[in-house]
């Protein structure tokens, strides 16, 4: 939900946002999929947008035993 | 974006009809007149109905406020957002419990929120807004800390007669330090390295 609320206002095709969550041992991995036209918008120049999204997603993780990862594709 | 085309005997009637369909007040509407219409002879022959296109105006500043509220809620923090606008600078002040979670270490999370809010409110608009996101006076406190740090490190640089590098900081934090030391006579400052790892170097003036 958090990832969706971060990404939705940035893209032109909010209906194409997909977020998948997988737990692998002590890792939580989120896969974010957006419309092809929107990839640039969620990554940004030098990955600046992606980094800002990651910073917020990581800081919201309250489970200290698990590490969160965010893949954007 | 909500938009309707409506017609009426006069432009005003057409607008009223469109506003009713959209269920929005006049001040939230953007009106484009497509046909002004004609009254016709004696109001009977050859009259043409007025046609207008009415769009709901997007309030970009409100969009930013909504964005911050939604994101915070999804992080598990209930906040109140207060908005201040001065020329093209929009400032969002966040208050609430667990606000530290939104600030993060050295403001990292707050800076990320600020950057994304900047993108959200400047998307699809001709107007350019500069965005500041603050949380319970954090920016002011950070500024005081940075000025103190700058003065302390300037003294140290002079004492040890060596350049001193500070840790990487975002552009406006570096600016605070440059400004704080610009009138200090025996040191100069410059930035080096590439974003986001650009940092300040304080150099005593009598060394190379």
Short mmCIF file of C-alpha atoms in Angstrom, two decimals:
data_model
loop_
_atom_site.label_atom_id
_atom_site.label_comp_id
_atom_site.label_asym_id
_atom_site.label_seq_id
_atom_site.Cartn_x
_atom_site.Cartn_y
_atom_site.Cartn_z
CA UNK A 1 0.00 0.00 0.00
CA UNK A 2 2.82 2.38 0.90
CA UNK A 3 4.62 1.73 -2.37
CA UNK A 4 1.43 2.26 -4.32
CA UNK A 5 0.73 5.58 -2.56
CA UNK A 6 4.26 6.76 -3.40
CA UNK A 7 4.19 5.75 -7.04
CA UNK A 8 0.60 6.46 -8.08
CA UNK A 9 0.82 10.30 -8.17
CA UNK A 10 4.06 10.14 -10.17
CA UNK A 11 2.91 8.07 -13.13
CA UNK A 12 0.63 8.57 -16.11
CA UNK A 13 -0.83 5.05 -15.96
CA UNK A 14 -1.72 4.36 -12.33
CA UNK A 15 -3.91 1.44 -13.43
CA UNK A 16 -0.80 -0.47 -14.53
CA UNK A 17 0.96 -0.40 -11.16
CA UNK A 18 1.59 -3.83 -9.70
CA UNK A 19 3.32 -4.53 -6.44
CA UNK A 20 4.29 -8.08 -5.51
CA UNK A 21 5.60 -9.00 -2.10
CA UNK A 22 7.77 -12.04 -1.46
CA UNK A 23 9.35 -13.19 1.76
CA UNK A 24 12.58 -15.10 1.48
CA UNK A 25 14.05 -16.06 4.84
CA UNK A 26 14.91 -12.81 6.56
CA UNK A 27 14.29 -10.74 3.46
CA UNK A 28 11.12 -9.05 2.28
CA UNK A 29 11.32 -8.32 -1.42
CA UNK A 30 8.89 -6.05 -3.20
CA UNK A 31 8.66 -6.10 -6.97
CA UNK A 32 7.25 -2.95 -8.46
CA UNK A 33 5.94 -3.07 -12.01
CA UNK A 34 4.75 0.00 -13.88
CA UNK A 35 3.74 0.79 -17.43
CA UNK A 36 6.69 0.92 -19.82
CA UNK A 37 6.11 4.66 -20.39
CA UNK A 38 6.37 5.32 -16.67
CA UNK A 39 9.60 3.49 -15.90
CA UNK A 40 11.67 6.63 -16.35
CA UNK A 41 9.43 8.52 -13.97
CA UNK A 42 9.84 6.08 -11.10
CA UNK A 43 13.59 5.70 -11.59
CA UNK A 44 14.56 9.28 -12.41
CA UNK A 45 17.87 10.80 -13.39
CA UNK A 46 20.68 8.78 -11.79
CA UNK A 47 18.01 6.76 -9.98
CA UNK A 48 17.10 9.71 -7.81
CA UNK A 49 13.37 8.97 -7.68
CA UNK A 50 13.96 5.27 -7.08
CA UNK A 51 16.32 6.12 -4.23
CA UNK A 52 13.80 8.44 -2.61
CA UNK A 53 11.11 5.73 -2.85
CA UNK A 54 13.51 3.18 -1.36
CA UNK A 55 14.51 5.49 1.51
CA UNK A 56 10.86 5.86 2.52
CA UNK A 57 9.97 2.19 2.08
CA UNK A 58 13.01 1.05 4.09
CA UNK A 59 12.40 3.52 6.89
CA UNK A 60 8.80 2.33 7.24
CA UNK A 61 9.92 -1.23 7.92
CA UNK A 62 9.20 -1.87 11.59
CA UNK A 63 10.31 -5.50 11.62
CA UNK A 64 13.95 -5.26 12.59
CA UNK A 65 14.63 -8.93 12.00
CA UNK A 66 13.87 -8.59 8.30
CA UNK A 67 15.50 -6.52 5.63
CA UNK A 68 13.38 -4.93 2.92
CA UNK A 69 14.35 -4.75 -0.75
CA UNK A 70 12.60 -2.99 -3.56
CA UNK A 71 13.05 -4.05 -7.17
CA UNK A 72 11.76 -1.81 -9.90
CA UNK A 73 11.23 -3.14 -13.38
CA UNK B 1 -9.55 14.69 -14.72
CA UNK B 2 -13.27 15.40 -14.72
CA UNK B 3 -14.56 17.29 -17.74
CA UNK B 4 -17.96 17.83 -19.35
CA UNK B 5 -19.32 19.67 -22.35
CA UNK B 6 -22.69 21.34 -21.82
CA UNK B 7 -25.01 23.61 -23.74
CA UNK B 8 -27.57 26.24 -22.79
CA UNK B 9 -29.52 29.19 -24.18
CA UNK B 10 -26.74 31.46 -22.96
CA UNK B 11 -23.10 30.92 -22.01
CA UNK B 12 -24.00 31.43 -18.35
CA UNK B 13 -26.72 28.79 -18.49
CA UNK B 14 -24.40 26.33 -20.19
CA UNK B 15 -21.78 26.88 -17.47
CA UNK B 16 -24.34 26.37 -14.72
CA UNK B 17 -25.49 23.14 -16.31
CA UNK B 18 -21.90 21.86 -16.55
CA UNK B 19 -21.16 22.79 -12.92
CA UNK B 20 -24.23 20.87 -11.83
CA UNK B 21 -23.16 17.79 -13.76
CA UNK B 22 -19.68 17.94 -12.27
CA UNK B 23 -21.08 18.88 -8.89
CA UNK B 24 -18.37 21.47 -8.24
CA UNK B 25 -18.52 25.18 -7.32
CA UNK B 26 -17.67 27.83 -9.91
CA UNK B 27 -14.30 28.72 -8.36
CA UNK B 28 -13.09 25.15 -8.86
CA UNK B 29 -13.89 25.18 -12.56
CA UNK B 30 -11.92 26.02 -15.66
CA UNK B 31 -14.25 27.15 -18.44
CA UNK B 32 -13.59 27.01 -22.13
CA UNK B 33 -16.22 28.60 -24.37
CA UNK B 34 -16.71 26.56 -27.52
CA UNK B 35 -19.65 28.46 -28.97
CA UNK B 36 -21.05 31.71 -27.59
CA UNK B 37 -24.41 30.97 -29.18
CA UNK B 38 -26.77 33.39 -30.87
CA UNK B 39 -30.02 34.80 -29.64
CA UNK B 40 -31.51 34.77 -33.14
CA UNK B 41 -34.21 36.97 -34.57
CA UNK B 42 -36.70 37.91 -31.84
CA UNK B 43 -35.16 35.09 -29.86
CA UNK B 44 -36.89 32.53 -32.04
CA UNK B 45 -35.39 32.18 -35.50
CA UNK B 46 -31.84 31.10 -36.14
CA UNK B 47 -30.85 30.88 -32.48
CA UNK B 48 -27.76 28.84 -31.66
CA UNK B 49 -27.21 27.33 -28.27
CA UNK B 50 -24.09 28.25 -26.33
CA UNK B 51 -21.63 25.42 -25.77
CA UNK B 52 -18.96 25.30 -23.08
CA UNK B 53 -16.41 22.82 -21.90
CA UNK B 54 -15.85 22.81 -18.14
CA UNK B 55 -13.02 21.09 -16.35
CA UNK B 56 -12.39 20.63 -12.68
CA UNK B 57 -9.35 22.67 -11.73
CA UNK B 58 -6.60 20.60 -10.19
CA UNK B 59 -5.30 22.14 -7.02
CA UNK B 60 -1.65 21.08 -7.10
CA UNK B 61 -0.90 22.32 -3.62
CA UNK B 62 -3.78 20.26 -2.26
CA UNK B 63 -2.42 17.29 -4.23
CA UNK B 64 0.86 17.56 -2.36
CA UNK B 65 -0.91 17.69 0.97
CA UNK B 66 -2.94 14.61 0.07
CA UNK B 67 0.21 12.81 -1.05
CA UNK B 68 2.02 13.45 2.25
CA UNK B 69 -1.01 12.46 4.32
CA UNK B 70 -1.50 9.20 2.38
CA UNK B 71 2.15 8.20 2.48
CA UNK B 72 2.44 8.94 6.21
CA UNK B 73 -0.70 6.94 6.95
CA UNK B 74 0.70 3.99 5.01
CA UNK B 75 3.88 4.29 7.08
CA UNK B 76 1.70 3.98 10.16
CA UNK B 77 1.90 7.65 11.17
CA UNK B 78 -1.13 9.90 11.53
CA UNK B 79 -0.17 13.45 10.72
CA UNK B 80 -1.66 16.88 10.30
CA UNK B 81 -0.35 18.87 7.35
CA UNK B 82 -0.35 22.64 7.49
CA UNK B 83 0.29 24.47 4.23
CA UNK B 84 1.97 27.86 3.79
CA UNK B 85 2.36 29.44 0.39
CA UNK B 86 4.49 32.42 -0.45
CA UNK B 87 4.96 33.29 -4.12
CA UNK B 88 6.01 29.99 -5.68
CA UNK B 89 7.33 28.46 -2.46
CA UNK B 90 5.02 25.91 -0.88
CA UNK B 91 5.82 24.79 2.61
CA UNK B 92 4.23 21.76 4.26
CA UNK B 93 4.53 21.52 8.02
CA UNK B 94 3.94 18.03 9.35
CA UNK B 95 2.94 17.40 12.94
CA UNK B 96 1.88 14.26 14.72
CA UNK B 97 3.00 11.38 16.86
CA UNK B 98 5.96 9.26 15.77
CA UNK B 99 7.10 12.15 13.59
CA UNK B 100 10.72 10.98 13.99
CA UNK B 101 9.92 8.11 11.64
CA UNK B 102 9.16 10.66 8.90
CA UNK B 103 12.37 12.60 9.52
CA UNK B 104 14.81 9.69 9.61
CA UNK B 105 18.52 9.81 10.26
CA UNK B 106 19.79 13.35 9.54
CA UNK B 107 16.55 14.12 7.74
CA UNK B 108 17.04 11.45 5.09
CA UNK B 109 13.40 10.35 5.02
CA UNK B 110 12.12 13.93 5.20
CA UNK B 111 14.33 14.89 2.26
CA UNK B 112 13.03 11.93 0.25
CA UNK B 113 9.44 12.97 1.03
CA UNK B 114 10.28 16.53 0.04
CA UNK B 115 11.75 15.45 -3.28
CA UNK B 116 8.77 13.25 -4.19
CA UNK B 117 6.27 15.93 -3.13
CA UNK B 118 8.13 18.34 -5.39
CA UNK B 119 7.63 15.93 -8.33
CA UNK B 120 3.97 15.35 -7.48
CA UNK B 121 2.95 18.99 -7.37
CA UNK B 122 5.00 20.02 -10.40
CA UNK B 123 3.63 17.22 -12.57
CA UNK B 124 1.34 18.48 -15.33
CA UNK B 125 1.57 22.15 -14.49
CA UNK B 126 3.02 25.20 -16.19
CA UNK B 127 3.63 26.83 -12.88
CA UNK B 128 6.78 25.91 -11.02
CA UNK B 129 6.60 25.41 -7.29
CA UNK B 130 9.50 25.09 -4.95
CA UNK B 131 8.67 22.67 -2.12
CA UNK B 132 9.74 22.56 1.50
CA UNK B 133 8.59 19.72 3.72
CA UNK B 134 9.24 20.32 7.39
CA UNK B 135 8.34 18.32 10.49
CA UNK B 136 7.90 20.00 13.84
CA UNK B 137 10.58 22.61 13.22
CA UNK B 138 13.22 20.09 12.11
CA UNK B 139 14.62 22.31 9.33
CA UNK B 140 15.23 25.20 11.70
CA UNK B 141 16.92 22.96 14.28
CA UNK B 142 19.06 21.36 11.58
CA UNK B 143 20.06 24.79 10.28
CA UNK B 144 21.23 25.83 13.77
CA UNK B 145 23.17 22.58 14.12
CA UNK B 146 24.83 23.10 10.74
CA UNK B 147 25.83 26.69 11.51
CA UNK B 148 27.34 25.58 14.81
CA UNK B 149 29.18 22.74 13.07
CA UNK B 150 30.46 25.12 10.38
CA UNK B 151 31.90 27.54 12.93
CA UNK B 152 33.47 24.79 14.98
CA UNK B 153 35.08 23.18 11.93
CA UNK B 154 36.30 26.54 10.59
CA UNK B 155 38.12 27.18 13.87
CA UNK B 156 39.57 23.70 13.79
CA UNK B 157 40.77 24.11 10.19
CA UNK B 158 42.61 27.30 11.13
CA UNK B 159 44.08 25.74 14.26
CA UNK B 160 45.40 22.58 12.58
CA UNK B 161 46.27 24.51 9.37
CA UNK B 162 44.61 21.88 7.18
CA UNK B 163 41.58 21.49 4.95
CA UNK B 164 38.63 19.83 6.62
CA UNK B 165 36.07 17.79 4.66
CA UNK B 166 32.54 17.52 6.01
CA UNK B 167 30.24 14.59 5.36
CA UNK B 168 28.05 14.58 2.21
CA UNK B 169 24.98 16.80 2.40
CA UNK B 170 22.15 17.81 0.08
CA UNK B 171 22.51 21.11 -1.81
CA UNK B 172 20.50 23.37 0.48
CA UNK B 173 22.33 22.10 3.57
CA UNK B 174 25.65 22.89 1.90
CA UNK B 175 24.29 26.32 1.09
CA UNK B 176 23.60 26.94 4.78
CA UNK B 177 27.25 26.20 5.55
CA UNK B 178 28.66 28.27 2.68
CA UNK B 179 26.51 31.19 3.83
CA UNK B 180 27.46 30.73 7.48
CA UNK B 181 31.17 30.98 6.66
CA UNK B 182 31.19 33.51 3.84
CA UNK B 183 32.09 36.37 6.18
CA UNK B 184 34.59 34.40 8.21
CA UNK B 185 37.86 36.10 7.18
CA UNK B 186 40.45 33.33 7.51
CA UNK B 187 38.69 30.41 5.76
CA UNK B 188 37.05 29.70 2.42
CA UNK B 189 34.63 26.92 1.51
CA UNK B 190 33.93 24.92 -1.62
CA UNK B 191 32.00 21.79 -2.58
CA UNK B 192 33.47 18.75 -4.25
CA UNK B 193 32.41 15.23 -5.29
CA UNK B 194 29.34 14.16 -7.24
CA UNK B 195 25.74 14.16 -6.06
CA UNK B 196 24.47 12.63 -3.89
CA UNK B 197 27.88 12.42 -2.22
CA UNK B 198 28.88 16.03 -2.74
CA UNK B 199 30.51 17.50 0.35
CA UNK B 200 31.99 20.71 1.65
CA UNK B 201 35.65 21.39 2.22
CA UNK B 202 36.67 24.15 4.62
CA UNK B 203 40.08 25.57 3.74
CA UNK B 204 42.18 27.96 5.80
CA UNK B 205 43.06 30.90 3.51
CA UNK B 206 46.80 30.78 4.17
CA UNK B 207 47.29 27.26 2.76
CA UNK B 208 46.96 25.98 -0.80
#
